[in-house]
Amino acid sequence: MQTVDSRLFLKVICLIAILLITGCTKKIDSLKEYENYFYSEKSGYAQKITKKGFKLKLQYLPTDMMLVNEYKYSIAEIDDALRDSTITREKYDERIADIKEEAVKSRINYDKSIFFKLTIGFENDDQDIVFTTMQGGRTPYYEWLNKLLFSMNQYVFLHTEKSGKVKLSLYNMDRNFGMAKSRTFLFSFPIEFNNVKLLDQNDITLYIKEFGLHTGTITFKNPVPHKKVILNYF
C-alpha cells in the first residue's frame, strides 16, 4: 500500500507541476490579439506611480513587442508576394522562408536583453516635462535636457537579491519635437548578470533614484509579469 500511495503521490505532484508551468504561459497566434492583450490593463505589463505632481508609467517590453513593427512589415511583404502573379510557387515559398528566418534572427538578438519603456510627465498634463524648466533661464534648461538625454544611466538600475545592482546597458529618450508634454525612455538591461538570469528572479525591482523631480527614489517592484505570453506568429 505504501508503494502504491507513493506512486500516486508522485503522479499528483507531477500533475500539479505541469499545471503550474502551463498556467504561467499564454500562447497567442494572432498579432492583433497579442497587441490588444499587451495594452490591456489585465496583462500586468505596465505599472503607474504618481508622486508629488508627477506620473511615471513603466512598461515591460517582451521580445515580440520589440519586434511588432518588423512583424507588420513582414506581413506586408507576404501580402505583396501573394498579389504578385509573376512569382512562382517555389519562389513564393523561398520568400516566406527568408522572412521567417529573419524574424527568428531578430528574436535571438532581442532575447539577449530586457527592455522597459518609461514615460514621465506632470500629473495634470498642463506642463511640459522639459520646456517648463525654461522659466529658470537657458542654462538650467540645457542642463536638465542633457541630464535626460545622456545621464539617466546614473539613476536607473535593476536589483535582485542574487544578482545585486544591475546597471543600464543602453537607453535613449524619444525626440517628440513638442508633440507631447511627457517624455518617453527606452531602457535596455542585460538578460543575465553575475551568472543570474534576471527574468527567473521573483524579487526583481527597478529603481529610479532622485534626478531632479524632487520625488525621491521611485521603485517599481516586480515590473515583469510572471505569466509569460508567447506569440506563435513565426
Coordinates of N, CA and C in Angstrom, one line a residue, residues 2-227:
Q2 N 1.9 1.2 0.7 CA 2.8 2.4 0.8 C 3.4 2.7 -0.5
T3 N 3.8 1.6 -1.3 CA 4.4 1.8 -2.6 C 3.3 2.5 -3.6
V4 N 2.1 1.9 -3.5 CA 1.0 2.5 -4.4 C 0.8 4.0 -4.0
D5 N 0.7 4.2 -2.7 CA 0.5 5.6 -2.3 C 1.6 6.5 -2.7
S6 N 2.8 6.0 -2.6 CA 4.0 6.9 -3.0 C 3.9 7.2 -4.5
R7 N 3.5 6.2 -5.3 CA 3.4 6.4 -6.8 C 2.3 7.4 -7.1
L8 N 1.2 7.2 -6.4 CA 0.1 8.1 -6.6 C 0.5 9.6 -6.2
F9 N 1.2 9.7 -5.1 CA 1.6 11.0 -4.6 C 2.5 11.7 -5.6
L10 N 3.5 10.9 -6.2 CA 4.4 11.4 -7.2 C 3.6 11.9 -8.5
K11 N 2.6 11.1 -8.9 CA 1.8 11.5 -10.0 C 1.1 12.8 -9.8
V12 N 0.5 12.9 -8.6 CA -0.2 14.2 -8.3 C 0.7 15.3 -8.3
I13 N 1.9 15.2 -7.7 CA 2.9 16.3 -7.7 C 3.3 16.7 -9.1
C14 N 3.5 15.7 -10.0 CA 3.9 15.9 -11.4 C 2.8 16.7 -12.1
L15 N 1.5 16.3 -11.8 CA 0.4 16.9 -12.5 C 0.3 18.4 -12.0
I16 N 0.5 18.6 -10.8 CA 0.4 20.0 -10.3 C 1.5 20.8 -10.9
A17 N 2.7 20.2 -11.0 CA 3.9 21.0 -11.6 C 3.5 21.4 -13.1
I18 N 3.0 20.4 -13.8 CA 2.6 20.7 -15.2 C 1.6 21.8 -15.3
L19 N 0.6 21.7 -14.4 CA -0.5 22.8 -14.4 C 0.1 24.1 -14.1
L20 N 1.1 24.2 -13.2 CA 1.7 25.4 -12.8 C 2.5 26.0 -13.9
I21 N 3.2 25.2 -14.6 CA 4.0 25.6 -15.8 C 3.2 26.1 -16.9
T22 N 2.2 25.3 -17.3 CA 1.3 25.8 -18.4 C 0.4 26.9 -18.0
G23 N 0.1 27.0 -16.7 CA -0.7 28.1 -16.2 C 0.0 29.5 -16.2
C24 N 1.3 29.4 -16.3 CA 2.1 30.6 -16.3 C 2.5 31.0 -17.7
T25 N 2.0 30.3 -18.7 CA 2.3 30.6 -20.1 C 1.0 30.8 -20.9
K26 N 1.0 31.8 -21.7 CA -0.2 32.1 -22.6 C 0.3 32.2 -24.0
K27 N -0.3 31.4 -24.9 CA 0.2 31.4 -26.3 C -0.9 32.1 -27.1
I28 N -0.5 33.0 -28.0 CA -1.4 33.8 -28.9 C -0.9 33.6 -30.3
D29 N -1.8 33.3 -31.2 CA -1.4 33.1 -32.6 C -1.6 34.4 -33.5
S30 N -2.4 35.3 -33.1 CA -2.7 36.5 -33.8 C -1.9 37.7 -33.4
L31 N -1.3 38.4 -34.3 CA -0.6 39.6 -33.9 C -1.5 40.7 -33.3
K32 N -2.6 40.9 -33.9 CA -3.6 41.9 -33.4 C -4.0 41.5 -32.0
E33 N -4.3 40.2 -31.8 CA -4.7 39.8 -30.4 C -3.6 40.0 -29.4
Y34 N -2.4 39.7 -29.9 CA -1.2 39.9 -29.0 C -1.1 41.4 -28.6
E35 N -1.2 42.3 -29.5 CA -1.1 43.7 -29.2 C -2.2 44.1 -28.3
N36 N -3.5 43.7 -28.5 CA -4.6 44.0 -27.7 C -4.4 43.5 -26.3
Y37 N -3.9 42.3 -26.1 CA -3.6 41.8 -24.8 C -2.5 42.6 -24.1
F38 N -1.5 42.9 -24.8 CA -0.3 43.7 -24.3 C -0.8 45.0 -23.7
Y39 N -1.6 45.7 -24.4 CA -2.1 47.0 -24.0 C -3.2 47.0 -23.0
S40 N -3.8 45.9 -22.7 CA -4.9 45.8 -21.8 C -4.4 45.9 -20.3
E41 N -5.2 46.4 -19.4 CA -4.7 46.6 -18.1 C -4.5 45.3 -17.3
K42 N -5.3 44.3 -17.7 CA -5.2 43.0 -17.0 C -3.9 42.2 -17.4
S43 N -3.2 42.6 -18.4 CA -2.0 41.9 -18.8 C -0.9 42.0 -17.7
G44 N -0.8 43.1 -17.0 CA 0.2 43.3 -16.0 C 1.5 43.8 -16.5
Y45 N 1.5 44.2 -17.8 CA 2.8 44.7 -18.4 C 3.2 46.1 -18.0
A46 N 2.3 46.8 -17.4 CA 2.6 48.2 -17.1 C 2.3 48.5 -15.6
Q47 N 3.1 49.4 -15.0 CA 2.8 49.9 -13.7 C 2.8 51.4 -13.7
K48 N 2.0 52.1 -12.9 CA 1.9 53.5 -12.8 C 2.2 54.0 -11.4
I49 N 2.9 55.0 -11.3 CA 3.2 55.7 -10.0 C 3.0 57.2 -10.1
T50 N 2.2 57.7 -9.2 CA 2.0 59.2 -9.1 C 2.6 59.7 -7.8
K51 N 3.4 60.7 -7.9 CA 4.1 61.2 -6.7 C 4.5 62.7 -6.9
K52 N 4.1 63.5 -6.0 CA 4.4 65.0 -5.9 C 4.2 65.7 -7.3
G53 N 3.0 65.4 -7.9 CA 2.7 66.1 -9.1 C 3.2 65.5 -10.4
F54 N 3.9 64.4 -10.3 CA 4.4 63.7 -11.5 C 3.8 62.3 -11.6
K55 N 3.7 61.9 -12.8 CA 3.3 60.5 -13.0 C 4.3 59.8 -13.9
L56 N 4.6 58.6 -13.5 CA 5.6 57.7 -14.2 C 4.9 56.4 -14.5
K57 N 5.0 56.0 -15.8 CA 4.5 54.7 -16.2 C 5.6 53.9 -16.8
L58 N 5.8 52.7 -16.2 CA 6.8 51.8 -16.6 C 6.2 50.6 -17.3
Q59 N 6.6 50.3 -18.5 CA 6.1 49.2 -19.3 C 7.2 48.2 -19.7
Y60 N 7.0 47.0 -19.3 CA 7.9 45.9 -19.8 C 7.6 45.6 -21.2
L61 N 8.7 45.5 -22.0 CA 8.6 45.2 -23.4 C 9.2 43.8 -23.7
P62 N 8.4 42.8 -23.8 CA 9.0 41.5 -24.2 C 9.5 41.5 -25.6
T63 N 10.2 40.5 -26.0 CA 10.9 40.4 -27.3 C 9.9 40.7 -28.5
D64 N 8.7 40.0 -28.4 CA 7.8 40.1 -29.5 C 7.2 41.6 -29.6
M65 N 7.1 42.3 -28.5 CA 6.6 43.7 -28.6 C 7.7 44.6 -29.2
M66 N 8.9 44.2 -29.0 CA 10.0 45.0 -29.6 C 10.0 44.8 -31.1
L67 N 9.5 43.7 -31.6 CA 9.5 43.3 -33.0 C 8.2 43.5 -33.7
V68 N 7.2 44.1 -33.1 CA 5.9 44.2 -33.7 C 5.9 44.9 -35.0
N69 N 6.6 46.0 -35.1 CA 6.7 46.8 -36.4 C 7.4 45.9 -37.4
E70 N 8.4 45.2 -37.0 CA 9.1 44.3 -38.0 C 8.1 43.2 -38.5
Y71 N 7.3 42.7 -37.6 CA 6.4 41.7 -38.0 C 5.4 42.2 -39.0
K72 N 4.9 43.5 -38.7 CA 3.9 44.1 -39.6 C 4.5 44.3 -41.0
Y73 N 5.8 44.7 -41.0 CA 6.5 44.8 -42.3 C 6.6 43.5 -43.0
S74 N 6.8 42.5 -42.3 CA 6.9 41.1 -42.9 C 5.5 40.7 -43.5
I75 N 4.5 41.0 -42.7 CA 3.1 40.7 -43.2 C 2.9 41.4 -44.5
A76 N 3.3 42.7 -44.6 CA 3.1 43.4 -45.8 C 3.9 42.8 -47.0
E77 N 5.1 42.3 -46.7 CA 5.9 41.7 -47.7 C 5.2 40.4 -48.2
I78 N 4.6 39.6 -47.3 CA 3.9 38.4 -47.6 C 2.7 38.7 -48.5
D79 N 2.0 39.8 -48.1 CA 0.8 40.1 -48.9 C 1.2 40.6 -50.3
D80 N 2.3 41.3 -50.4 CA 2.8 41.7 -51.8 C 3.2 40.5 -52.6
A81 N 3.8 39.5 -52.0 CA 4.2 38.3 -52.7 C 3.0 37.5 -53.2
L82 N 1.9 37.5 -52.4 CA 0.7 36.8 -52.8 C 0.0 37.5 -54.0
R83 N 0.1 38.8 -54.0 CA -0.5 39.6 -55.1 C 0.3 39.6 -56.4
D84 N 1.6 39.1 -56.3 CA 2.4 39.1 -57.5 C 2.1 37.9 -58.3
S85 N 1.5 38.1 -59.5 CA 1.1 36.9 -60.3 C 2.2 36.3 -61.1
T86 N 3.4 37.1 -61.1 CA 4.5 36.6 -61.9 C 5.4 35.6 -61.1
I87 N 5.2 35.6 -59.8 CA 6.1 34.8 -58.9 C 5.6 33.3 -58.9
T88 N 6.5 32.4 -59.0 CA 6.2 31.0 -58.9 C 6.0 30.5 -57.5
R89 N 5.4 29.4 -57.4 CA 5.1 28.9 -56.0 C 6.4 28.6 -55.3
E90 N 7.4 28.1 -56.0 CA 8.7 27.8 -55.5 C 9.4 29.1 -54.9
K91 N 9.3 30.2 -55.8 CA 9.9 31.5 -55.3 C 9.1 32.0 -54.1
Y92 N 7.8 31.9 -54.1 CA 7.0 32.3 -53.0 C 7.4 31.6 -51.7
D93 N 7.5 30.3 -51.8 CA 7.9 29.6 -50.6 C 9.3 30.0 -50.1
E94 N 10.2 30.3 -51.0 CA 11.5 30.7 -50.7 C 11.5 32.1 -50.0
R95 N 10.6 32.9 -50.5 CA 10.5 34.3 -49.9 C 9.9 34.2 -48.5
I96 N 8.9 33.4 -48.3 CA 8.3 33.2 -46.9 C 9.4 32.6 -46.0
A97 N 10.2 31.6 -46.4 CA 11.2 31.0 -45.6 C 12.2 32.1 -45.2
D98 N 12.6 33.0 -46.1 CA 13.5 34.1 -45.8 C 13.0 35.0 -44.8
I99 N 11.7 35.4 -44.9 CA 11.0 36.3 -43.9 C 11.0 35.6 -42.5
K100 N 10.7 34.4 -42.5 CA 10.7 33.7 -41.2 C 12.1 33.6 -40.6
E101 N 13.1 33.3 -41.4 CA 14.4 33.2 -40.9 C 14.9 34.6 -40.3
E102 N 14.6 35.7 -41.0 CA 14.9 37.0 -40.5 C 14.2 37.3 -39.1
A103 N 13.0 36.8 -39.0 CA 12.2 37.0 -37.8 C 12.9 36.2 -36.6
V104 N 13.3 35.0 -36.9 CA 14.0 34.2 -35.9 C 15.3 34.8 -35.5
K105 N 16.1 35.4 -36.4 CA 17.3 36.0 -36.1 C 17.1 37.2 -35.2
S106 N 16.1 38.0 -35.6 CA 15.8 39.2 -34.8 C 15.4 38.9 -33.4
R107 N 14.6 37.8 -33.2 CA 14.2 37.3 -31.9 C 15.4 37.0 -31.1
I108 N 16.3 36.3 -31.7 CA 17.5 35.8 -31.0 C 18.3 37.0 -30.4
N109 N 18.5 38.1 -31.3 CA 19.2 39.3 -30.9 C 18.5 40.0 -29.7
Y110 N 17.2 40.2 -29.8 CA 16.4 40.9 -28.8 C 16.3 40.1 -27.5
D111 N 16.4 38.8 -27.6 CA 16.3 37.9 -26.4 C 17.5 38.0 -25.5
K112 N 18.5 38.8 -25.9 CA 19.7 38.9 -25.1 C 19.6 40.1 -24.1
S113 N 18.5 40.8 -24.2 CA 18.3 42.0 -23.3 C 16.9 42.0 -22.8
I114 N 16.8 42.8 -21.7 CA 15.4 43.1 -21.1 C 15.1 44.6 -21.4
F115 N 13.9 44.9 -21.9 CA 13.6 46.2 -22.3 C 12.4 46.7 -21.5
F116 N 12.5 48.0 -21.1 CA 11.4 48.7 -20.5 C 11.2 50.1 -21.1
K117 N 9.9 50.5 -21.2 CA 9.6 51.8 -21.6 C 9.1 52.7 -20.5
L118 N 9.7 53.8 -20.2 CA 9.3 54.7 -19.1 C 8.8 56.0 -19.6
T119 N 7.6 56.4 -19.2 CA 7.1 57.7 -19.6 C 6.9 58.5 -18.4
I120 N 7.5 59.7 -18.4 CA 7.4 60.7 -17.3 C 6.7 61.9 -17.7
G121 N 5.8 62.4 -16.9 CA 5.1 63.6 -17.2 C 4.5 64.2 -16.0
F122 N 3.9 65.4 -16.1 CA 3.2 66.0 -15.0 C 1.9 65.4 -14.8
E123 N 1.4 65.3 -13.6 CA 0.1 64.7 -13.3 C -1.1 65.4 -14.0
N124 N -1.0 66.7 -14.1 CA -2.1 67.4 -14.7 C -2.1 67.6 -16.2
D125 N -1.0 67.2 -16.8 CA -0.8 67.2 -18.3 C -0.7 68.6 -18.8
D126 N -0.7 69.6 -18.0 CA -0.7 71.0 -18.5 C 0.7 71.5 -18.7
Q127 N 1.7 70.9 -18.2 CA 3.1 71.4 -18.3 C 4.0 70.4 -19.0
D128 N 4.9 70.9 -19.7 CA 5.9 70.1 -20.5 C 7.0 69.7 -19.5
I129 N 7.4 68.4 -19.5 CA 8.4 68.0 -18.6 C 9.8 68.6 -18.8
V130 N 10.0 69.0 -20.1 CA 11.3 69.6 -20.4 C 11.2 71.1 -20.5
F131 N 10.3 71.7 -21.2 CA 10.2 73.1 -21.5 C 9.8 73.9 -20.3
T132 N 9.2 73.3 -19.3 CA 8.8 74.1 -18.1 C 10.0 74.7 -17.4
T133 N 11.1 74.0 -17.5 CA 12.3 74.4 -16.9 C 13.0 75.6 -17.5
M134 N 12.5 76.0 -18.7 CA 13.0 77.2 -19.4 C 12.7 78.5 -18.6
Q135 N 11.8 78.4 -17.7 CA 11.5 79.6 -16.8 C 12.7 80.0 -16.0
G136 N 13.6 79.0 -15.8 CA 14.8 79.3 -15.0 C 15.9 79.8 -15.8
G137 N 15.7 80.0 -17.1 CA 16.8 80.5 -18.0 C 17.3 79.4 -18.8
R138 N 18.2 79.8 -19.8 CA 18.7 78.8 -20.8 C 19.6 77.8 -20.1
T139 N 20.5 78.2 -19.2 CA 21.5 77.3 -18.6 C 20.8 76.1 -17.9
P140 N 19.8 76.4 -16.9 CA 19.1 75.3 -16.3 C 18.4 74.4 -17.3
Y141 N 17.8 75.0 -18.3 CA 17.1 74.2 -19.3 C 18.0 73.2 -20.0
Y142 N 19.1 73.7 -20.5 CA 20.1 72.8 -21.2 C 20.7 71.8 -20.3
E143 N 20.9 72.1 -19.0 CA 21.5 71.2 -18.1 C 20.5 70.0 -17.8
W144 N 19.2 70.4 -17.7 CA 18.1 69.4 -17.5 C 18.0 68.5 -18.7
L145 N 18.0 69.1 -19.9 CA 17.8 68.4 -21.1 C 19.0 67.4 -21.3
N146 N 20.2 67.9 -21.0 CA 21.4 67.0 -21.2 C 21.3 65.8 -20.2
K147 N 20.8 66.1 -19.0 CA 20.6 65.0 -18.0 C 19.7 63.9 -18.5
L148 N 18.6 64.4 -19.1 CA 17.6 63.4 -19.6 C 18.1 62.6 -20.8
L149 N 18.9 63.3 -21.6 CA 19.4 62.7 -22.8 C 20.6 61.8 -22.6
F150 N 21.5 62.1 -21.6 CA 22.8 61.5 -21.5 C 23.1 60.9 -20.2
S151 N 22.4 61.2 -19.1 CA 22.9 60.9 -17.8 C 21.9 60.0 -17.0
M152 N 20.8 59.5 -17.6 CA 19.8 58.7 -16.8 C 20.4 57.4 -16.4
N153 N 21.5 56.9 -17.1 CA 22.1 55.7 -16.7 C 22.7 55.8 -15.3
Q154 N 22.9 57.0 -14.8 CA 23.4 57.1 -13.4 C 22.3 57.0 -12.3
Y155 N 21.1 57.0 -12.8 CA 20.0 57.0 -11.8 C 19.0 55.8 -11.9
V156 N 19.1 55.0 -13.0 CA 18.2 53.9 -13.2 C 19.0 52.6 -13.1
F157 N 18.4 51.6 -12.4 CA 19.1 50.3 -12.3 C 18.1 49.2 -11.8
L158 N 18.3 48.0 -12.1 CA 17.6 46.9 -11.6 C 18.3 46.3 -10.4
H159 N 17.6 45.5 -9.6 CA 18.2 44.9 -8.5 C 17.4 43.6 -8.1
T160 N 18.2 42.5 -7.9 CA 17.6 41.3 -7.3 C 18.6 40.9 -6.2
E161 N 18.1 40.1 -5.3 CA 18.9 39.6 -4.2 C 20.1 38.8 -4.7
K162 N 19.9 38.0 -5.7 CA 21.0 37.2 -6.2 C 22.0 37.9 -7.1
S163 N 21.4 38.8 -7.9 CA 22.3 39.5 -8.9 C 22.9 40.8 -8.4
G164 N 22.3 41.4 -7.4 CA 22.8 42.7 -6.9 C 22.3 43.8 -7.8
K165 N 23.0 44.9 -7.9 CA 22.7 46.0 -8.7 C 23.1 45.8 -10.1
V166 N 22.1 46.0 -11.1 CA 22.3 45.8 -12.5 C 22.1 47.1 -13.2
K167 N 23.2 47.6 -13.8 CA 23.2 48.9 -14.5 C 22.6 48.8 -15.9
L168 N 22.1 50.0 -16.4 CA 21.6 50.0 -17.7 C 22.7 49.7 -18.7
S169 N 22.3 48.9 -19.7 CA 23.2 48.7 -20.9 C 23.2 49.9 -21.8
L170 N 22.0 50.2 -22.2 CA 21.7 51.3 -23.1 C 20.4 52.0 -22.8
Y171 N 20.3 53.2 -23.2 CA 18.9 53.9 -23.1 C 18.9 55.0 -24.1
N172 N 17.7 55.4 -24.5 CA 17.5 56.6 -25.3 C 16.2 57.3 -24.9
M173 N 16.1 58.6 -25.1 CA 14.9 59.3 -24.9 C 14.3 59.7 -26.3
D174 N 13.0 59.5 -26.4 CA 12.3 59.8 -27.7 C 12.4 61.3 -27.9
R175 N 12.6 61.7 -29.2 CA 12.5 63.1 -29.6 C 11.1 63.3 -30.1
N176 N 10.2 63.9 -29.3 CA 8.9 64.1 -29.8 C 8.6 65.5 -30.4
F177 N 9.6 66.3 -30.4 CA 9.5 67.6 -31.1 C 8.3 68.4 -30.6
G178 N 8.0 68.4 -29.3 CA 6.9 69.2 -28.8 C 5.5 68.6 -29.0
M179 N 5.5 67.4 -29.6 CA 4.2 66.8 -29.8 C 3.5 66.2 -28.6
A180 N 4.3 66.0 -27.5 CA 3.7 65.5 -26.3 C 4.5 66.3 -25.1
K181 N 3.7 66.4 -24.0 CA 4.3 67.1 -22.9 C 5.1 66.2 -22.0
S182 N 4.9 64.9 -22.1 CA 5.7 63.9 -21.4 C 6.9 63.5 -22.2
R183 N 7.8 62.7 -21.6 CA 8.9 62.2 -22.3 C 9.0 60.7 -22.1
T184 N 9.4 60.0 -23.1 CA 9.5 58.5 -23.0 C 10.9 58.0 -23.2
F185 N 11.3 57.1 -22.4 CA 12.7 56.5 -22.5 C 12.5 55.0 -22.8
L186 N 13.5 54.5 -23.5 CA 13.6 53.0 -23.7 C 14.9 52.6 -23.0
F187 N 14.7 51.7 -22.0 CA 15.8 51.2 -21.2 C 16.1 49.7 -21.6
S188 N 17.4 49.4 -21.7 CA 17.9 48.1 -22.0 C 18.8 47.6 -20.9
F189 N 18.5 46.4 -20.4 CA 19.3 45.7 -19.4 C 19.8 44.4 -19.9
P190 N 20.9 43.9 -19.4 CA 21.4 42.5 -19.8 C 20.4 41.5 -19.3
I191 N 20.2 40.4 -20.0 CA 19.3 39.3 -19.6 C 19.9 38.5 -18.5
E192 N 21.2 38.6 -18.3 CA 21.9 37.8 -17.3 C 23.0 38.7 -16.7
F193 N 23.2 38.6 -15.4 CA 24.2 39.4 -14.7 C 24.7 38.7 -13.5
N194 N 26.0 38.6 -13.3 CA 26.6 37.9 -12.2 C 26.1 36.4 -12.2
N195 N 26.0 35.8 -13.4 CA 25.6 34.5 -13.6 C 24.2 34.2 -13.1
V196 N 23.4 35.3 -13.0 CA 22.0 35.2 -12.6 C 21.1 35.6 -13.8
K197 N 20.1 34.7 -14.1 CA 19.1 35.0 -15.2 C 18.1 35.9 -14.5
L198 N 18.0 37.2 -14.9 CA 17.2 38.1 -14.2 C 15.7 37.8 -14.3
L199 N 15.3 37.4 -15.4 CA 13.8 37.1 -15.6 C 13.3 35.9 -14.8
D200 N 14.3 35.1 -14.3 CA 13.9 34.0 -13.4 C 13.7 34.4 -11.9
Q201 N 14.0 35.6 -11.6 CA 14.0 36.1 -10.2 C 12.6 36.6 -9.8
N202 N 12.2 36.3 -8.6 CA 10.9 36.7 -8.2 C 10.9 38.1 -7.4
D203 N 12.2 38.6 -7.2 CA 12.3 39.8 -6.4 C 12.9 41.0 -7.2
I204 N 12.7 40.9 -8.5 CA 13.3 42.0 -9.4 C 12.6 43.3 -9.1
T205 N 13.4 44.4 -9.0 CA 12.9 45.7 -8.8 C 13.7 46.7 -9.6
L206 N 12.9 47.6 -10.2 CA 13.6 48.7 -11.0 C 13.5 50.0 -10.1
Y207 N 14.7 50.6 -9.9 CA 14.9 51.8 -9.1 C 15.2 53.0 -10.0
I208 N 14.5 54.1 -9.7 CA 14.9 55.4 -10.3 C 15.2 56.3 -9.2
K209 N 16.5 56.6 -9.0 CA 17.0 57.5 -8.0 C 16.6 58.9 -8.3
E210 N 16.5 59.7 -7.3 CA 16.2 61.2 -7.4 C 17.2 61.8 -8.4
F211 N 16.6 62.4 -9.5 CA 17.4 63.0 -10.5 C 17.0 64.4 -10.9
G212 N 16.0 65.0 -10.1 CA 15.6 66.3 -10.4 C 14.2 66.6 -10.3
L213 N 13.3 65.6 -10.1 CA 11.9 65.8 -9.9 C 11.5 66.1 -8.5
H214 N 12.4 65.9 -7.6 CA 12.2 66.1 -6.1 C 11.1 65.1 -5.6
T215 N 11.1 63.9 -6.2 CA 10.1 62.9 -5.7 C 10.8 61.9 -4.8
G216 N 12.1 61.9 -4.7 CA 12.8 60.9 -4.0 C 13.0 59.7 -4.9
T217 N 13.5 58.6 -4.4 CA 13.7 57.4 -5.2 C 12.3 56.7 -5.5
I218 N 12.1 56.4 -6.8 CA 10.9 55.7 -7.3 C 11.3 54.2 -7.4
T219 N 10.4 53.3 -7.0 CA 10.7 51.9 -7.1 C 9.5 51.2 -7.8
F220 N 9.8 50.4 -8.8 CA 8.8 49.5 -9.4 C 9.1 48.1 -9.1
K221 N 8.3 47.5 -8.2 CA 8.6 46.1 -7.8 C 7.9 45.1 -8.7
N222 N 8.7 44.1 -9.1 CA 8.2 43.0 -10.0 C 7.6 43.6 -11.3
P223 N 8.3 44.4 -12.0 CA 7.8 45.0 -13.2 C 7.6 44.0 -14.4
V224 N 8.1 42.8 -14.2 CA 8.0 41.8 -15.3 C 6.9 40.8 -14.9
P225 N 5.8 40.7 -15.7 CA 4.7 39.8 -15.3 C 5.2 38.3 -15.2
H226 N 4.7 37.6 -14.2 CA 5.1 36.2 -14.0 C 4.6 35.3 -15.1
K227 N 3.4 35.7 -15.7 CA 2.8 34.9 -16.8 C 3.5 35.3 -18.1

